[in-house]
Coordinates of C-alpha atoms and ligand atoms in Angstrom, one line a residue:
M6 CA 53.7 22.3 4.5
H7 CA 55.3 19.1 3.5
E8 CA 55.6 17.5 6.7
E9 CA 59.3 15.0 6.4
I10 CA 57.8 11.6 5.0
T11 CA 59.0 8.2 6.6
P12 CA 57.9 5.6 4.1
L13 CA 56.1 3.1 5.1
P14 CA 57.3 -0.2 4.2
L15 CA 55.5 -2.6 1.4
S16 CA 54.0 -5.2 4.4
R17 CA 52.0 -2.9 5.7
M18 CA 49.9 -2.5 2.8
T19 CA 46.9 -4.0 4.1
A20 CA 45.0 -4.6 0.8
I21 CA 44.8 -2.5 -2.3
L22 CA 41.1 -0.2 -3.5
V23 CA 41.0 1.8 -6.6
V24 CA 38.1 4.5 -6.8
G25 CA 36.1 4.5 -10.4
S26 CA 34.5 2.4 -12.5
G27 CA 36.2 3.8 -15.9
A28 CA 38.5 2.2 -18.1
R29 CA 40.9 3.9 -17.3
E30 CA 40.5 2.4 -13.6
H31 CA 40.6 -0.9 -15.1
A32 CA 43.9 -0.3 -16.7
I33 CA 45.2 0.9 -12.7
L34 CA 44.5 -2.5 -11.0
W35 CA 45.6 -4.6 -14.6
G36 CA 49.2 -1.9 -14.3
M37 CA 49.6 -3.5 -10.2
A38 CA 48.2 -7.2 -11.7
Q39 CA 51.1 -7.1 -14.0
S40 CA 53.3 -7.0 -10.2
A41 CA 51.4 -9.6 -8.6
P42 CA 49.9 -7.6 -5.8
L43 CA 50.3 -10.1 -2.3
V44 CA 47.2 -8.5 -0.8
P45 CA 43.9 -8.2 -2.1
M46 CA 42.4 -5.6 -4.5
Y47 CA 39.6 -3.8 -4.2
A48 CA 37.7 -1.7 -6.9
A49 CA 34.6 1.0 -5.4
P50 CA 32.4 0.6 -7.4
G51 CA 34.3 -1.0 -10.6
N52 CA 32.4 -2.4 -13.6
A53 CA 31.7 -6.1 -15.1
G54 CA 35.7 -6.2 -16.6
I55 CA 37.0 -5.0 -13.0
E56 CA 35.8 -8.2 -11.1
S57 CA 38.2 -10.1 -12.7
L58 CA 40.9 -8.7 -10.7
A59 CA 39.2 -6.5 -7.9
T60 CA 36.0 -7.2 -5.7
C61 CA 33.5 -4.9 -6.7
L62 CA 32.2 -2.3 -3.8
P63 CA 28.8 -1.2 -4.2
L64 CA 30.6 1.7 -2.5
H65 CA 29.3 5.6 -4.3
S66 CA 29.7 8.2 -2.5
P67 CA 33.2 10.0 -0.6
S68 CA 31.4 9.2 2.7
E69 CA 30.3 5.5 1.6
I70 CA 34.3 4.9 0.8
A71 CA 35.6 6.2 3.8
A72 CA 33.8 4.8 6.1
W73 CA 34.8 1.8 4.3
A74 CA 38.4 2.1 4.1
K75 CA 38.1 3.3 8.7
E76 CA 37.9 -0.6 9.3
R77 CA 40.2 -2.0 6.9
G78 CA 43.5 -0.8 7.9
C79 CA 46.5 0.7 5.9
L80 CA 45.3 0.8 2.4
L81 CA 46.4 2.1 -0.9
V82 CA 44.0 3.4 -2.1
V83 CA 44.0 4.9 -6.1
I84 CA 41.5 7.8 -6.8
G85 CA 40.9 7.2 -10.5
P86 CA 38.7 10.4 -11.9
E87 CA 38.1 13.6 -10.6
M88 CA 35.0 14.3 -8.2
P89 CA 36.1 12.5 -5.7
L90 CA 39.2 14.7 -5.5
A91 CA 37.3 17.2 -5.7
E92 CA 35.2 16.4 -3.3
G93 CA 37.4 15.6 -0.9
L94 CA 37.8 12.0 -1.0
A95 CA 42.0 11.9 -1.1
D96 CA 42.0 14.3 2.0
R97 CA 40.0 12.0 4.2
L98 CA 41.2 9.5 3.9
R99 CA 44.4 11.0 4.6
E100 CA 42.8 12.0 7.6
Q101 CA 42.9 8.0 8.0
G102 CA 45.6 6.8 8.2
H103 CA 45.7 5.2 4.8
V104 CA 48.1 5.6 0.9
V105 CA 46.2 7.1 -1.1
V106 CA 47.4 8.6 -4.8
G107 CA 45.8 12.3 -5.2
P108 CA 45.6 15.0 -4.3
S109 CA 44.0 17.3 -2.2
S110 CA 40.4 18.4 -2.6
Q111 CA 42.5 22.2 -2.9
A112 CA 45.1 21.6 -5.5
A113 CA 42.6 19.3 -6.7
Q114 CA 41.2 22.8 -7.9
L115 CA 42.9 22.7 -11.0
E116 CA 40.4 21.0 -12.4
S117 CA 37.5 21.5 -10.7
S118 CA 37.4 25.1 -11.4
K119 CA 39.3 26.4 -14.6
V120 CA 38.6 29.7 -12.7
F121 CA 40.5 29.2 -10.4
A122 CA 43.0 27.5 -12.9
K123 CA 43.0 30.9 -15.0
T124 CA 44.0 32.6 -12.0
F125 CA 46.7 30.6 -10.7
M126 CA 48.0 30.3 -14.3
D127 CA 47.9 33.7 -14.3
R128 CA 49.4 34.6 -11.4
Y129 CA 52.5 32.8 -12.6
Q130 CA 52.5 33.6 -16.6
I131 CA 52.5 30.6 -17.0
P132 CA 51.0 30.7 -21.0
T133 CA 47.5 30.2 -21.8
A134 CA 44.7 31.2 -23.5
Q135 CA 43.3 34.3 -23.3
W136 CA 40.5 34.2 -20.7
Q137 CA 37.2 36.7 -20.0
W138 CA 35.0 34.9 -16.8
F139 CA 31.7 35.3 -16.5
Q140 CA 28.9 35.2 -13.9
D141 CA 25.7 35.5 -15.5
Y142 CA 23.3 35.0 -18.7
D143 CA 22.8 38.9 -19.7
T144 CA 26.1 40.1 -19.1
L145 CA 27.4 36.6 -21.3
R146 CA 25.0 36.8 -24.0
H147 CA 25.5 41.2 -24.4
Y148 CA 29.7 40.4 -24.7
L149 CA 28.5 37.6 -27.7
M150 CA 26.2 40.1 -29.5
R151 CA 29.0 42.8 -28.8
E152 CA 32.6 41.9 -29.4
E153 CA 32.8 39.0 -31.6
T154 CA 32.9 36.5 -34.3
G155 CA 33.9 32.8 -34.5
P156 CA 35.5 30.7 -33.5
L157 CA 34.0 31.3 -29.8
V158 CA 35.5 29.3 -27.0
I159 CA 33.1 29.0 -24.4
K160 CA 33.7 26.9 -21.1
Q161 CA 32.1 25.7 -17.9
S162 CA 33.9 26.8 -14.9
R163 CA 33.0 23.8 -12.7
L164 CA 33.7 20.4 -13.8
A165 CA 31.4 18.8 -16.6
Q166 CA 32.9 15.3 -17.9
G167 CA 34.9 16.9 -20.5
K168 CA 31.2 18.4 -22.3
G169 CA 31.4 21.6 -21.1
V170 CA 33.9 23.1 -23.8
V171 CA 32.2 24.2 -27.2
V172 CA 34.1 25.2 -30.1
A173 CA 31.4 27.5 -31.6
R174 CA 31.7 28.6 -35.2
D175 CA 30.2 31.9 -35.4
R176 CA 27.9 34.0 -32.4
Q177 CA 24.6 31.8 -33.8
E178 CA 26.7 28.6 -31.9
A179 CA 27.4 30.5 -29.5
L180 CA 24.1 31.9 -28.1
A181 CA 22.3 28.2 -28.4
T182 CA 25.7 26.6 -26.7
I183 CA 25.0 28.9 -23.9
T184 CA 20.8 29.5 -24.3
D185 CA 21.5 25.6 -23.6
W186 CA 23.5 26.0 -20.9
S187 CA 21.1 27.9 -19.0
T188 CA 18.2 26.2 -18.5
D189 CA 20.6 25.0 -16.0
M190 CA 21.5 28.2 -13.9
T191 CA 23.7 26.9 -11.4
V192 CA 26.5 27.1 -14.2
Y193 CA 27.5 30.7 -13.1
D194 CA 28.2 29.1 -9.3
D195 CA 31.7 29.2 -10.9
G196 CA 30.7 31.1 -14.3
I197 CA 31.3 30.5 -17.7
I198 CA 34.7 31.8 -19.9
M199 CA 35.5 33.0 -23.2
E200 CA 38.7 31.9 -24.4
E201 CA 41.0 33.0 -27.0
C202 CA 40.6 30.2 -29.8
L203 CA 44.6 28.6 -30.2
H204 CA 45.9 27.0 -32.8
G205 CA 48.1 23.8 -33.2
R206 CA 48.4 20.7 -32.3
E207 CA 47.2 19.0 -28.5
V208 CA 49.8 16.7 -26.3
S209 CA 48.7 15.2 -22.9
V210 CA 51.5 15.5 -20.8
H211 CA 51.1 13.7 -17.3
V212 CA 53.8 14.0 -14.5
L213 CA 53.8 11.7 -11.3
T214 CA 54.5 14.7 -8.6
N215 CA 54.7 14.9 -4.8
G216 CA 53.9 18.7 -4.9
K217 CA 57.7 19.6 -5.5
D218 CA 59.4 17.3 -8.1
Y219 CA 57.5 15.2 -10.9
V220 CA 58.4 12.4 -13.8
W221 CA 57.3 12.6 -16.7
L222 CA 55.2 9.7 -18.1
P223 CA 55.8 8.5 -21.9
L224 CA 53.7 11.8 -24.0
A225 CA 50.1 10.9 -25.6
Q226 CA 47.3 12.3 -28.1
D227 CA 43.9 12.0 -26.8
Y228 CA 41.1 12.2 -29.5
K229 CA 38.2 14.2 -28.1
R230 CA 36.1 14.9 -31.1
L231 CA 32.9 13.2 -31.0
S232 CA 33.8 12.1 -34.9
A233 CA 36.3 13.6 -37.2
D234 CA 34.8 15.7 -37.8
S235 CA 36.4 19.4 -36.4
H236 CA 33.0 20.3 -35.5
S237 CA 31.0 17.2 -34.2
P238 CA 31.0 17.5 -30.4
N239 CA 33.8 17.2 -27.5
T240 CA 33.2 13.7 -25.4
G241 CA 35.7 12.5 -22.2
G242 CA 37.7 11.0 -25.0
M243 CA 37.1 8.5 -27.9
G244 CA 40.4 7.5 -28.4
A245 CA 44.5 7.5 -27.7
Y246 CA 48.4 6.9 -28.9
A247 CA 51.7 6.8 -27.2
P248 CA 53.9 7.2 -27.5
V249 CA 53.7 10.3 -29.4
D250 CA 57.5 10.9 -31.1
W251 CA 56.5 14.6 -33.3
L252 CA 57.2 16.8 -30.0
S253 CA 61.1 17.9 -30.6
P254 CA 63.9 17.2 -27.2
W255 CA 63.5 21.2 -28.2
D256 CA 59.6 21.5 -27.2
R257 CA 60.1 19.3 -24.3
Q258 CA 62.2 21.5 -23.2
I259 CA 60.7 24.3 -23.3
I260 CA 57.7 22.3 -21.7
D261 CA 59.4 21.2 -18.8
E262 CA 60.9 24.7 -18.2
K263 CA 58.4 26.9 -18.9
I264 CA 55.6 25.1 -18.1
L265 CA 56.0 21.8 -15.7
R266 CA 58.9 23.6 -13.3
P267 CA 56.7 26.8 -12.8
V268 CA 53.6 24.9 -12.1
V269 CA 54.8 22.4 -9.6
D270 CA 56.8 24.8 -8.3
A271 CA 54.0 27.1 -7.5
I272 CA 52.0 24.5 -6.3
A273 CA 54.3 24.2 -3.2
K274 CA 55.2 27.2 -2.5
E275 CA 50.6 27.7 -2.1
H276 CA 51.0 24.8 -0.4
M277 CA 49.3 22.2 -2.0
L278 CA 49.1 18.8 -0.9
Y279 CA 50.1 17.1 -4.5
R280 CA 50.9 13.6 -4.5
G281 CA 49.2 11.7 -7.5
I282 CA 49.2 12.3 -11.3
L283 CA 49.2 16.5 -13.0
Y284 CA 47.4 16.0 -16.5
V285 CA 48.2 19.3 -18.4
G286 CA 46.3 19.5 -21.9
L287 CA 49.1 21.7 -24.1
M288 CA 48.5 23.2 -27.6
M289 CA 51.7 23.4 -29.4
T290 CA 51.0 27.0 -30.9
A291 CA 52.9 29.2 -32.9
E292 CA 54.4 31.5 -30.3
G293 CA 54.8 27.4 -28.2
P294 CA 52.9 25.7 -26.0
K295 CA 49.7 27.6 -24.2
V296 CA 48.4 24.9 -21.2
L297 CA 44.7 24.5 -22.2
E298 CA 43.3 22.8 -18.9
F299 CA 44.7 21.3 -16.0
N300 CA 44.2 18.1 -14.4
V301 CA 44.8 16.3 -11.6
R302 CA 44.0 12.9 -12.3
L303 CA 45.0 10.3 -15.5
G304 CA 43.5 10.9 -18.6
D305 CA 40.9 8.7 -19.8
P306 CA 41.4 6.8 -22.4
E307 CA 45.5 7.8 -22.6
T308 CA 45.7 6.0 -19.0
Q309 CA 44.9 2.7 -21.2
V310 CA 47.2 3.6 -23.6
L311 CA 50.1 4.6 -21.2
I312 CA 50.3 1.9 -18.6
P313 CA 50.4 -1.4 -20.4
I314 CA 53.6 0.7 -22.4
M315 CA 55.6 1.4 -19.1
N316 CA 57.1 -1.3 -17.9
I317 CA 57.3 -0.5 -14.0
P318 CA 56.1 -1.9 -11.1
W319 CA 53.3 0.2 -10.8
T320 CA 52.2 -1.4 -7.2
K321 CA 55.8 0.3 -6.1
W322 CA 55.0 3.2 -7.2
W323 CA 52.0 4.4 -6.3
W324 CA 53.1 3.2 -2.7
A325 CA 55.7 5.6 -2.9
L326 CA 53.8 8.6 -4.5
G327 CA 50.8 8.1 -1.6
Q328 CA 54.3 8.6 0.6
G329 CA 55.5 12.1 -1.2
L330 CA 57.7 9.3 -2.8
L331 CA 59.4 9.5 -6.1
L332 CA 61.1 5.6 -7.0
Q333 CA 63.9 7.7 -9.7
R334 CA 64.4 11.1 -11.5
Q335 CA 62.8 9.0 -14.6
L336 CA 60.7 6.4 -16.3
P337 CA 62.8 3.5 -18.5
T338 CA 61.6 4.6 -22.2
P339 CA 59.4 2.4 -23.6
N340 CA 59.6 -0.2 -26.4
Q341 CA 56.3 -0.2 -27.3
A342 CA 53.4 1.5 -28.4
A343 CA 49.5 1.3 -28.3
V344 CA 46.2 2.3 -29.4
A345 CA 43.7 3.1 -27.4
V346 CA 40.1 3.0 -29.6
V347 CA 37.2 4.0 -27.2
M348 CA 34.3 1.9 -28.3
A349 CA 30.8 4.1 -27.0
S350 CA 27.1 3.7 -27.5
D351 CA 25.0 5.0 -30.2
G352 CA 23.2 8.4 -28.5
Y353 CA 26.7 9.4 -26.6
P354 CA 27.4 12.2 -25.5
K355 CA 23.9 13.3 -25.3
R356 CA 21.8 10.1 -24.3
P357 CA 23.8 7.4 -24.9
V358 CA 21.6 3.7 -24.9
T359 CA 21.9 1.2 -22.4
G360 CA 21.2 -2.2 -22.4
Q361 CA 22.8 -3.8 -25.2
S362 CA 24.1 -6.9 -25.5
I363 CA 27.9 -7.3 -26.0
D364 CA 29.9 -10.3 -27.1
I365 CA 33.5 -10.6 -27.0
R366 CA 36.2 -12.3 -28.8
Q367 CA 39.7 -12.0 -28.0
V368 CA 42.4 -11.3 -30.5
P369 CA 46.0 -11.3 -29.8
E370 CA 48.4 -8.4 -28.1
S371 CA 45.0 -6.7 -27.2
L372 CA 43.6 -5.1 -24.5
I373 CA 40.6 -4.6 -23.5
F374 CA 39.0 -1.9 -20.4
H375 CA 35.7 -1.9 -19.5
A376 CA 33.9 1.3 -18.6
A377 CA 30.2 1.1 -18.4
T378 CA 29.6 -2.8 -18.3
A379 CA 27.4 -5.0 -16.4
H380 CA 26.5 -8.5 -16.0
Q381 CA 23.2 -9.9 -16.4
G382 CA 22.9 -13.5 -15.7
E383 CA 25.2 -15.1 -18.5
R384 CA 25.0 -11.9 -20.8
L385 CA 27.2 -8.1 -20.7
I386 CA 25.3 -5.6 -20.7
A387 CA 26.3 -1.7 -21.9
Q388 CA 25.3 0.5 -19.0
G389 CA 26.2 3.9 -20.2
G390 CA 28.6 6.6 -22.8
R391 CA 31.7 5.0 -23.2
V392 CA 31.7 1.6 -22.6
L393 CA 34.7 -0.5 -23.6
T394 CA 38.3 1.0 -24.5
I395 CA 40.3 -0.9 -27.1
V396 CA 43.7 -1.6 -26.5
G397 CA 46.2 -2.8 -29.9
L398 CA 50.2 -3.2 -28.8
G399 CA 52.9 -3.3 -31.2
D400 CA 56.4 -2.6 -31.8
I401 CA 55.4 0.6 -33.2
L402 CA 52.2 2.8 -33.7
K403 CA 51.4 1.1 -36.9
T404 CA 50.9 -2.6 -35.9
A405 CA 49.5 -1.5 -32.3
R406 CA 47.0 0.6 -34.4
E407 CA 46.4 -2.4 -36.7
R408 CA 45.3 -4.4 -34.1
S409 CA 43.6 -1.9 -32.2
Y410 CA 41.0 -2.2 -35.2
Q411 CA 41.2 -6.1 -36.2
Q412 CA 40.1 -6.2 -32.0
V413 CA 37.2 -4.0 -32.5
G414 CA 36.8 -5.7 -35.8
A415 CA 36.0 -9.0 -33.2
I416 CA 33.0 -7.7 -31.0
D417 CA 29.4 -8.0 -31.5
F418 CA 28.3 -4.6 -29.8
P419 CA 25.2 -3.6 -31.6
Q420 CA 24.0 -0.3 -31.3
S421 CA 27.9 1.1 -30.9
Q422 CA 30.4 3.6 -32.5
H423 CA 33.5 4.4 -32.3
R424 CA 36.2 6.4 -34.2
S425 CA 38.2 4.6 -37.4
D426 CA 40.8 7.6 -37.3
I427 CA 42.8 7.1 -34.2
A428 CA 46.3 7.3 -34.5
E429 CA 46.0 7.3 -38.6
N430 CA 48.3 9.2 -40.3
I431 CA 51.2 10.0 -37.4
Ligands
AMP510 P1 39.9 21.4 -22.0 O1 38.9 21.0 -21.5 O2 39.4 22.6 -21.6 O3 40.7 21.3 -22.1 O4 39.2 21.7 -23.6 C1 39.3 20.2 -24.3 C2 39.0 20.6 -25.7 O5 38.2 21.5 -27.3 C3 40.3 21.0 -25.6 O6 41.7 19.3 -25.9 C4 40.6 21.2 -27.4 O7 40.4 20.6 -28.2 C5 39.3 22.3 -26.9 N1 39.3 23.8 -26.6 C6 39.5 24.6 -25.4 N2 39.5 25.1 -25.7 C7 40.6 25.7 -26.7 C8 41.2 26.7 -27.0 N3 41.4 28.3 -26.3 N4 41.4 27.3 -28.5 C9 40.9 26.1 -29.6 N5 40.4 25.1 -29.1 C10 40.3 24.3 -27.6
LIG511 N1 41.6 12.1 -22.9 C1 41.3 13.8 -21.6 C2 40.9 13.8 -20.5 O1 41.0 12.4 -19.2 O2 40.0 14.2 -19.5

């Protein structure tokens, strides 16, 4: 049940904590820093870029974070990634009396279990691809041998950091995928889903929601494939742009009426505590929008383009949302565009190389959000897959795109890769 809310005044906030270490969390902190919070900011664990905005704490598990938070008075906590949400961090921190942006672990299953999300959508007739669930290798293999020719959409039901989805060209590639995945039999704990292959353009819809009402953020599009080659592997996301102006007002209304309203109503009906962001990944098919996935947090790299173009006092919004309140029914239309290009280490997503030095020369009208970076003495080094998100800003997408690639060109980062087609020909 949703309890009645008596909002706490902003003056009760003693500090801000952002959980996560990616470019998304860097952008969340950057957004709050624009409206000058009067309290200390922390990140757990943060990264080398975040250090310029917040104190980075070497805390990794929900228990460590909850223990640190316990002594701190009334914190505003914004949880960036899906994993701590699935592990129940929001519930634990809420029990301790903190103001938390992030849904309950019950609601987080909309992302952490694709089978949970699919059955939820079927229960409420939310448009999505047809699907079947497999809980063991042999049955899945027989299905592939018997039934199907390509393209075949295969998804791990569990969380897999954007790498548990393969759109296989044919049976051979599908069999190779399941053989590869089956070296870890825990993949069958929550099973594997085979989905009907949908065709169309993709769009990322984000709303701020208290589990009853919601407010749209601007639309964004991300680029999930490693390269422009449509057969390259899926990644966490290699680039994004916002706003998206190729969707008509009619399409938006359909998305609102057929997807967002019924999903939020269903969340309320099932008594899920939800105070945070709902991200709906959609495919605009010839039959209308269909849900590809739910995420229970902001997208990465979508956040890096959304926050800089939305001129709102983020700290106030998060503080209110953490208490179940939405400050306005509608957000102002952005008067800027943003294009994000992710610079990743060579070898990403399979085996990223690490330890390369990065040398940054800042160019105007661009932002650099860090992910897997660390300081080693005076040097900035890469520590993992997606390392930096470079964001260009401008009045129109074309200008934003030019600035983003100018900034990419001003970064000396050997053994890195990025896509050069982000926001091209929109
Ligand atoms: P997901 O994590 O479920 O959003 O899947 C990652 C990406 O795989 C999506 O952004 C799509 O590009 C692609 N994809 C997922 N499901 C389908 C589908 N049913 N048909 C076609 N492409 C899909
Ligand atoms: N950009 C896709 C995601 O955050 O899952």
